[in-house]
Amino acid sequence: MTNPSILTNDTHSSQTNRSSRTATLVIVAHPDLEHSRINRRLAEELERRGNVTVHRLYEAYPDEKIDIASEQALLMAHDRVVLQFPFFWYSSPSLLKKWMDEVFEFGWAHGPGGVKLNGKELIIAISSGGSPSMYQAGGFHNYSYSELLRPFQQTANLTGMVYRSPFVIGRIREVSDEQLEKYAAEYADYVEGEKALSGTTSA
């Protein structure tokens, strides 16, 4: 059994208590969140604590018509951004890609005058059916999670964001209820900035 990969690279919305905390926005992008055991539980734990803004993208935009101005204002109101999604074909679900394409506009997020995201933190949180051992040279998927997430890291570089270590839960079909509770707590602690990630753990 594999615990969350802690990789060292270094609204349906809940209201945020920002008194002494970094204002954190979590974009949850799962096309069927109601039936997702892992991603639903992670989002529920964040909402239960109430210290971050949880934005469920597929619920906000069932027609996929994104309100760019509203999303940009949401980003501007937060200093840490978390993109939480299932790892589909080595990338994100389509609506999250569309969201990034439209919201991270030239002249706003990058290019001349595009400095609105400068200095904000970016964390990628993914769930995966495979184990970390499959994501390495010579493994089934050939490349590590860190390597496959490089487009997100480069997006952070281009927009002047600070890329933090990704949070990864692998072998999702084998995660017990007890393990899931542990992972949800670890995830919320990391997102809230209470704890740093320290390596990859497995059992």
PDB file of C-alpha atoms in Angstrom:
ATOM      1  CA  MET A   1       0.000   0.000   0.000  1.00  0.00           C
ATOM      2  CA  THR A   2       1.310   3.416  -0.880  1.00  0.00           C
ATOM      3  CA  ASN A   3       0.861   6.529   1.204  1.00  0.00           C
ATOM      4  CA  PRO A   4       0.715  10.010  -0.377  1.00  0.00           C
ATOM      5  CA  SER A   5       3.845  10.686  -2.406  1.00  0.00           C
ATOM      6  CA  ILE A   6       5.452  13.682  -0.836  1.00  0.00           C
ATOM      7  CA  LEU A   7       7.768  14.888  -3.547  1.00  0.00           C
ATOM      8  CA  THR A   8      10.505  17.328  -2.700  1.00  0.00           C
ATOM      9  CA  ASN A   9      10.840  19.887  -5.517  1.00  0.00           C
ATOM     10  CA  ASP A  10      11.561  22.823  -3.964  1.00  0.00           C
ATOM     11  CA  THR A  11     -17.992  28.288  -4.619  1.00  0.00           C
ATOM     12  CA  HIS A  12     -19.409  25.880  -3.617  1.00  0.00           C
ATOM     13  CA  SER A  13     -16.872  27.680  -1.475  1.00  0.00           C
ATOM     14  CA  SER A  14     -16.006  27.559   2.196  1.00  0.00           C
ATOM     15  CA  GLN A  15     -15.392  30.901   3.853  1.00  0.00           C
ATOM     16  CA  THR A  16     -11.793  31.623   4.734  1.00  0.00           C
ATOM     17  CA  ASN A  17     -10.562  32.675   8.146  1.00  0.00           C
ATOM     18  CA  ARG A  18      -7.555  34.720   7.072  1.00  0.00           C
ATOM     19  CA  SER A  19      -6.561  36.194  10.412  1.00  0.00           C
ATOM     20  CA  SER A  20      -2.904  34.939  10.728  1.00  0.00           C
ATOM     21  CA  ARG A  21      -3.071  32.487   7.825  1.00  0.00           C
ATOM     22  CA  THR A  22      -2.062  32.665   4.193  1.00  0.00           C
ATOM     23  CA  ALA A  23      -5.226  33.175   2.158  1.00  0.00           C
ATOM     24  CA  THR A  24      -5.550  29.888   0.284  1.00  0.00           C
ATOM     25  CA  LEU A  25      -7.732  28.986  -2.691  1.00  0.00           C
ATOM     26  CA  VAL A  26      -8.263  25.324  -3.592  1.00  0.00           C
ATOM     27  CA  ILE A  27      -9.555  24.688  -7.109  1.00  0.00           C
ATOM     28  CA  VAL A  28     -11.128  21.216  -7.056  1.00  0.00           C
ATOM     29  CA  ALA A  29     -11.446  19.938 -10.624  1.00  0.00           C
ATOM     30  CA  HIS A  30     -13.112  16.536 -10.712  1.00  0.00           C
ATOM     31  CA  PRO A  31     -15.783  15.864 -13.364  1.00  0.00           C
ATOM     32  CA  ASP A  32     -17.723  13.536 -11.021  1.00  0.00           C
ATOM     33  CA  LEU A  33     -16.752  14.679  -7.544  1.00  0.00           C
ATOM     34  CA  GLU A  34     -19.885  13.261  -5.900  1.00  0.00           C
ATOM     35  CA  HIS A  35     -18.727   9.740  -6.767  1.00  0.00           C
ATOM     36  CA  SER A  36     -15.029  10.311  -6.121  1.00  0.00           C
ATOM     37  CA  ARG A  37     -14.099   8.731  -2.805  1.00  0.00           C
ATOM     38  CA  ILE A  38     -10.621  10.296  -2.602  1.00  0.00           C
ATOM     39  CA  ASN A  39     -11.088  13.808  -3.979  1.00  0.00           C
ATOM     40  CA  ARG A  40     -14.475  14.257  -2.315  1.00  0.00           C
ATOM     41  CA  ARG A  41     -13.025  13.359   1.085  1.00  0.00           C
ATOM     42  CA  LEU A  42     -10.060  15.721   0.638  1.00  0.00           C
ATOM     43  CA  ALA A  43     -12.386  18.588  -0.280  1.00  0.00           C
ATOM     44  CA  GLU A  44     -14.716  17.778   2.612  1.00  0.00           C
ATOM     45  CA  GLU A  45     -11.844  17.900   5.091  1.00  0.00           C
ATOM     46  CA  LEU A  46     -10.806  21.335   3.857  1.00  0.00           C
ATOM     47  CA  GLU A  47     -14.386  22.591   4.083  1.00  0.00           C
ATOM     48  CA  ARG A  48     -14.795  21.073   7.547  1.00  0.00           C
ATOM     49  CA  ARG A  49     -11.803  23.036   8.824  1.00  0.00           C
ATOM     50  CA  GLY A  50     -13.013  26.197   7.126  1.00  0.00           C
ATOM     51  CA  ASN A  51      -9.592  27.813   6.778  1.00  0.00           C
ATOM     52  CA  VAL A  52      -9.418  27.862   2.986  1.00  0.00           C
ATOM     53  CA  THR A  53     -11.685  28.739   0.083  1.00  0.00           C
ATOM     54  CA  VAL A  54     -12.781  25.577  -1.745  1.00  0.00           C
ATOM     55  CA  HIS A  55     -13.931  26.217  -5.318  1.00  0.00           C
ATOM     56  CA  ARG A  56     -15.518  23.215  -7.044  1.00  0.00           C
ATOM     57  CA  LEU A  57     -14.908  23.989 -10.677  1.00  0.00           C
ATOM     58  CA  TYR A  58     -17.294  21.511 -12.331  1.00  0.00           C
ATOM     59  CA  GLU A  59     -20.128  22.596 -10.045  1.00  0.00           C
ATOM     60  CA  ALA A  60     -19.436  26.266 -10.690  1.00  0.00           C
ATOM     61  CA  TYR A  61     -19.363  25.800 -14.474  1.00  0.00           C
ATOM     62  CA  PRO A  62     -21.523  22.853 -15.581  1.00  0.00           C
ATOM     63  CA  ASP A  63     -21.788  24.509 -19.006  1.00  0.00           C
ATOM     64  CA  GLU A  64     -18.015  25.160 -19.048  1.00  0.00           C
ATOM     65  CA  LYS A  65     -18.621  28.867 -19.689  1.00  0.00           C
ATOM     66  CA  ILE A  66     -16.019  30.345 -17.391  1.00  0.00           C
ATOM     67  CA  ASP A  67     -16.480  33.796 -15.859  1.00  0.00           C
ATOM     68  CA  ILE A  68     -12.918  35.008 -16.404  1.00  0.00           C
ATOM     69  CA  ALA A  69     -13.251  38.247 -14.435  1.00  0.00           C
ATOM     70  CA  SER A  70     -14.736  36.417 -11.448  1.00  0.00           C
ATOM     71  CA  GLU A  71     -12.011  33.774 -11.475  1.00  0.00           C
ATOM     72  CA  GLN A  72      -9.270  36.380 -11.754  1.00  0.00           C
ATOM     73  CA  ALA A  73     -10.750  38.281  -8.816  1.00  0.00           C
ATOM     74  CA  LEU A  74     -10.797  35.047  -6.808  1.00  0.00           C
ATOM     75  CA  LEU A  75      -7.138  34.449  -7.572  1.00  0.00           C
ATOM     76  CA  MET A  76      -6.227  38.016  -6.663  1.00  0.00           C
ATOM     77  CA  ALA A  77      -7.889  37.591  -3.254  1.00  0.00           C
ATOM     78  CA  HIS A  78      -5.633  34.669  -2.315  1.00  0.00           C
ATOM     79  CA  ASP A  79      -1.898  34.180  -1.884  1.00  0.00           C
ATOM     80  CA  ARG A  80      -1.720  30.376  -2.186  1.00  0.00           C
ATOM     81  CA  VAL A  81      -3.415  28.447  -5.002  1.00  0.00           C
ATOM     82  CA  VAL A  82      -3.950  24.682  -4.929  1.00  0.00           C
ATOM     83  CA  LEU A  83      -5.048  22.757  -8.012  1.00  0.00           C
ATOM     84  CA  GLN A  84      -6.616  19.463  -6.881  1.00  0.00           C
ATOM     85  CA  PHE A  85      -7.561  16.907  -9.525  1.00  0.00           C
ATOM     86  CA  PRO A  86      -7.367  13.261 -10.603  1.00  0.00           C
ATOM     87  CA  PHE A  87      -4.349  12.625 -12.809  1.00  0.00           C
ATOM     88  CA  PHE A  88      -5.960  11.927 -16.217  1.00  0.00           C
ATOM     89  CA  TRP A  89      -3.640  10.834 -19.031  1.00  0.00           C
ATOM     90  CA  TYR A  90      -0.650  12.496 -17.345  1.00  0.00           C
ATOM     91  CA  SER A  91      -2.511  15.788 -17.085  1.00  0.00           C
ATOM     92  CA  SER A  92      -5.612  17.437 -15.654  1.00  0.00           C
ATOM     93  CA  PRO A  93      -9.309  17.025 -16.502  1.00  0.00           C
ATOM     94  CA  SER A  94     -10.314  19.149 -19.472  1.00  0.00           C
ATOM     95  CA  LEU A  95     -12.177  21.896 -17.585  1.00  0.00           C
ATOM     96  CA  LEU A  96      -9.114  22.740 -15.503  1.00  0.00           C
ATOM     97  CA  LYS A  97      -7.042  23.064 -18.684  1.00  0.00           C
ATOM     98  CA  LYS A  98      -9.737  25.315 -20.182  1.00  0.00           C
ATOM     99  CA  TRP A  99      -9.794  27.342 -16.951  1.00  0.00           C
ATOM    100  CA  MET A 100      -6.042  27.903 -17.126  1.00  0.00           C
ATOM    101  CA  ASP A 101      -6.165  28.707 -20.849  1.00  0.00           C
ATOM    102  CA  GLU A 102      -8.793  31.412 -20.324  1.00  0.00           C
ATOM    103  CA  VAL A 103      -8.044  32.799 -16.869  1.00  0.00           C
ATOM    104  CA  PHE A 104      -4.241  33.033 -17.133  1.00  0.00           C
ATOM    105  CA  GLU A 105      -4.529  35.657 -19.847  1.00  0.00           C
ATOM    106  CA  PHE A 106      -1.675  37.313 -21.700  1.00  0.00           C
ATOM    107  CA  GLY A 107      -1.178  40.714 -20.140  1.00  0.00           C
ATOM    108  CA  TRP A 108      -2.746  39.528 -16.866  1.00  0.00           C
ATOM    109  CA  ALA A 109      -0.819  36.420 -15.808  1.00  0.00           C
ATOM    110  CA  HIS A 110       2.128  36.645 -18.223  1.00  0.00           C
ATOM    111  CA  GLY A 111       3.595  38.811 -20.940  1.00  0.00           C
ATOM    112  CA  PRO A 112       3.952  42.610 -20.742  1.00  0.00           C
ATOM    113  CA  GLY A 113       2.144  43.798 -17.625  1.00  0.00           C
ATOM    114  CA  GLY A 114       1.107  40.261 -16.749  1.00  0.00           C
ATOM    115  CA  VAL A 115       2.174  40.242 -13.117  1.00  0.00           C
ATOM    116  CA  LYS A 116      -1.060  39.482 -11.255  1.00  0.00           C
ATOM    117  CA  LEU A 117       0.092  36.065 -10.059  1.00  0.00           C
ATOM    118  CA  ASN A 118       3.647  37.060  -9.156  1.00  0.00           C
ATOM    119  CA  GLY A 119       4.692  35.756  -5.756  1.00  0.00           C
ATOM    120  CA  LYS A 120       1.640  33.586  -5.179  1.00  0.00           C
ATOM    121  CA  GLU A 121       2.272  29.942  -4.227  1.00  0.00           C
ATOM    122  CA  LEU A 122       1.131  27.060  -6.408  1.00  0.00           C
ATOM    123  CA  ILE A 123       0.537  23.526  -5.118  1.00  0.00           C
ATOM    124  CA  ILE A 124      -0.577  20.626  -7.303  1.00  0.00           C
ATOM    125  CA  ALA A 125      -2.569  17.888  -5.536  1.00  0.00           C
ATOM    126  CA  ILE A 126      -3.298  14.767  -7.570  1.00  0.00           C
ATOM    127  CA  SER A 127      -4.770  11.313  -7.109  1.00  0.00           C
ATOM    128  CA  SER A 128      -3.502   8.415  -9.182  1.00  0.00           C
ATOM    129  CA  GLY A 129      -4.431   4.784  -9.718  1.00  0.00           C
ATOM    130  CA  GLY A 130      -0.806   3.755 -10.088  1.00  0.00           C
ATOM    131  CA  SER A 131       1.815   3.429  -7.395  1.00  0.00           C
ATOM    132  CA  PRO A 132       4.923   5.635  -7.172  1.00  0.00           C
ATOM    133  CA  SER A 133       7.036   2.631  -8.208  1.00  0.00           C
ATOM    134  CA  MET A 134       5.263   2.727 -11.578  1.00  0.00           C
ATOM    135  CA  TYR A 135       6.224   6.385 -12.000  1.00  0.00           C
ATOM    136  CA  GLN A 136       9.982   6.152 -12.389  1.00  0.00           C
ATOM    137  CA  ALA A 137      12.609   5.331 -14.985  1.00  0.00           C
ATOM    138  CA  GLY A 138      12.082   1.728 -16.022  1.00  0.00           C
ATOM    139  CA  GLY A 139       8.633   1.667 -14.429  1.00  0.00           C
ATOM    140  CA  PHE A 140       5.334   1.200 -16.233  1.00  0.00           C
ATOM    141  CA  HIS A 141       4.909   4.952 -16.855  1.00  0.00           C
ATOM    142  CA  ASN A 142       8.636   5.640 -17.389  1.00  0.00           C
ATOM    143  CA  TYR A 143       8.639   9.059 -15.728  1.00  0.00           C
ATOM    144  CA  SER A 144       8.180  10.316 -12.172  1.00  0.00           C
ATOM    145  CA  TYR A 145       5.192  12.331 -11.016  1.00  0.00           C
ATOM    146  CA  SER A 146       7.552  15.275 -10.691  1.00  0.00           C
ATOM    147  CA  GLU A 147       8.628  14.981 -14.323  1.00  0.00           C
ATOM    148  CA  LEU A 148       5.079  14.572 -15.613  1.00  0.00           C
ATOM    149  CA  LEU A 149       3.950  17.647 -13.679  1.00  0.00           C
ATOM    150  CA  ARG A 150       6.614  19.860 -15.296  1.00  0.00           C
ATOM    151  CA  PRO A 151       4.053  21.788 -17.421  1.00  0.00           C
ATOM    152  CA  PHE A 152       2.467  23.025 -14.176  1.00  0.00           C
ATOM    153  CA  GLN A 153       5.862  23.883 -12.757  1.00  0.00           C
ATOM    154  CA  GLN A 154       6.744  25.830 -15.887  1.00  0.00           C
ATOM    155  CA  THR A 155       3.375  27.595 -15.726  1.00  0.00           C
ATOM    156  CA  ALA A 156       4.376  28.725 -12.246  1.00  0.00           C
ATOM    157  CA  ASN A 157       7.743  29.890 -13.593  1.00  0.00           C
ATOM    158  CA  LEU A 158       6.159  31.826 -16.445  1.00  0.00           C
ATOM    159  CA  THR A 159       3.615  33.556 -14.222  1.00  0.00           C
ATOM    160  CA  GLY A 160       6.067  34.286 -11.412  1.00  0.00           C
ATOM    161  CA  MET A 161       4.411  31.927  -8.952  1.00  0.00           C
ATOM    162  CA  VAL A 162       6.308  29.919  -6.340  1.00  0.00           C
ATOM    163  CA  TYR A 163       5.961  26.207  -7.100  1.00  0.00           C
ATOM    164  CA  ARG A 164       5.630  24.059  -3.975  1.00  0.00           C
ATOM    165  CA  SER A 165       6.026  20.302  -3.646  1.00  0.00           C
ATOM    166  CA  PRO A 166       3.029  18.436  -5.098  1.00  0.00           C
ATOM    167  CA  PHE A 167       0.803  16.271  -2.933  1.00  0.00           C
ATOM    168  CA  VAL A 168       0.146  12.870  -4.498  1.00  0.00           C
ATOM    169  CA  ILE A 169      -2.027   9.966  -3.390  1.00  0.00           C
ATOM    170  CA  GLY A 170      -1.280   6.825  -5.400  1.00  0.00           C
ATOM    171  CA  ARG A 171      -2.954   3.417  -5.588  1.00  0.00           C
ATOM    172  CA  ILE A 172      -6.279   5.027  -4.825  1.00  0.00           C
ATOM    173  CA  ARG A 173      -8.266   1.785  -5.238  1.00  0.00           C
ATOM    174  CA  GLU A 174      -6.316   0.218  -2.378  1.00  0.00           C
ATOM    175  CA  VAL A 175      -6.594   3.064   0.124  1.00  0.00           C
ATOM    176  CA  SER A 176      -8.447   1.942   3.252  1.00  0.00           C
ATOM    177  CA  ASP A 177     -10.910   4.190   5.091  1.00  0.00           C
ATOM    178  CA  GLU A 178      -8.405   4.593   7.911  1.00  0.00           C
ATOM    179  CA  GLN A 179      -5.620   5.579   5.513  1.00  0.00           C
ATOM    180  CA  LEU A 180      -7.903   8.006   3.712  1.00  0.00           C
ATOM    181  CA  GLU A 181      -8.640   9.812   6.979  1.00  0.00           C
ATOM    182  CA  LYS A 182      -4.901  10.083   7.625  1.00  0.00           C
ATOM    183  CA  TYR A 183      -4.239  11.388   4.118  1.00  0.00           C
ATOM    184  CA  ALA A 184      -7.067  13.931   4.365  1.00  0.00           C
ATOM    185  CA  ALA A 185      -5.596  15.302   7.602  1.00  0.00           C
ATOM    186  CA  GLU A 186      -2.078  15.446   6.126  1.00  0.00           C
ATOM    187  CA  TYR A 187      -3.387  17.157   3.012  1.00  0.00           C
ATOM    188  CA  ALA A 188      -5.330  19.786   4.953  1.00  0.00           C
ATOM    189  CA  ASP A 189      -2.302  20.467   7.161  1.00  0.00           C
ATOM    190  CA  TYR A 190      -0.123  20.963   4.092  1.00  0.00           C
ATOM    191  CA  VAL A 191      -2.618  23.151   2.249  1.00  0.00           C
ATOM    192  CA  GLU A 192      -3.110  25.299   5.351  1.00  0.00           C
ATOM    193  CA  GLY A 193       0.668  25.679   5.657  1.00  0.00           C
ATOM    194  CA  GLU A 194       0.778  23.897   9.003  1.00  0.00           C
ATOM    195  CA  LYS A 195       3.242  21.197   7.910  1.00  0.00           C
ATOM    196  CA  ALA A 196       5.832  20.759   5.165  1.00  0.00           C
ATOM    197  CA  LEU A 197       6.126  17.633   3.071  1.00  0.00           C
ATOM    198  CA  SER A 198       9.221  15.600   3.722  1.00  0.00           C
ATOM    199  CA  GLY A 199       9.642  12.757   1.233  1.00  0.00           C
ATOM    200  CA  THR A 200       7.891   9.734  -0.269  1.00  0.00           C
ATOM    201  CA  THR A 201       6.510   7.190   2.174  1.00  0.00           C
ATOM    202  CA  SER A 202       5.295   3.672   1.422  1.00  0.00           C
ATOM    203  CA  ALA A 203       4.287   0.594   3.325  1.00  0.00           C
TER     204      ALA A 203
END
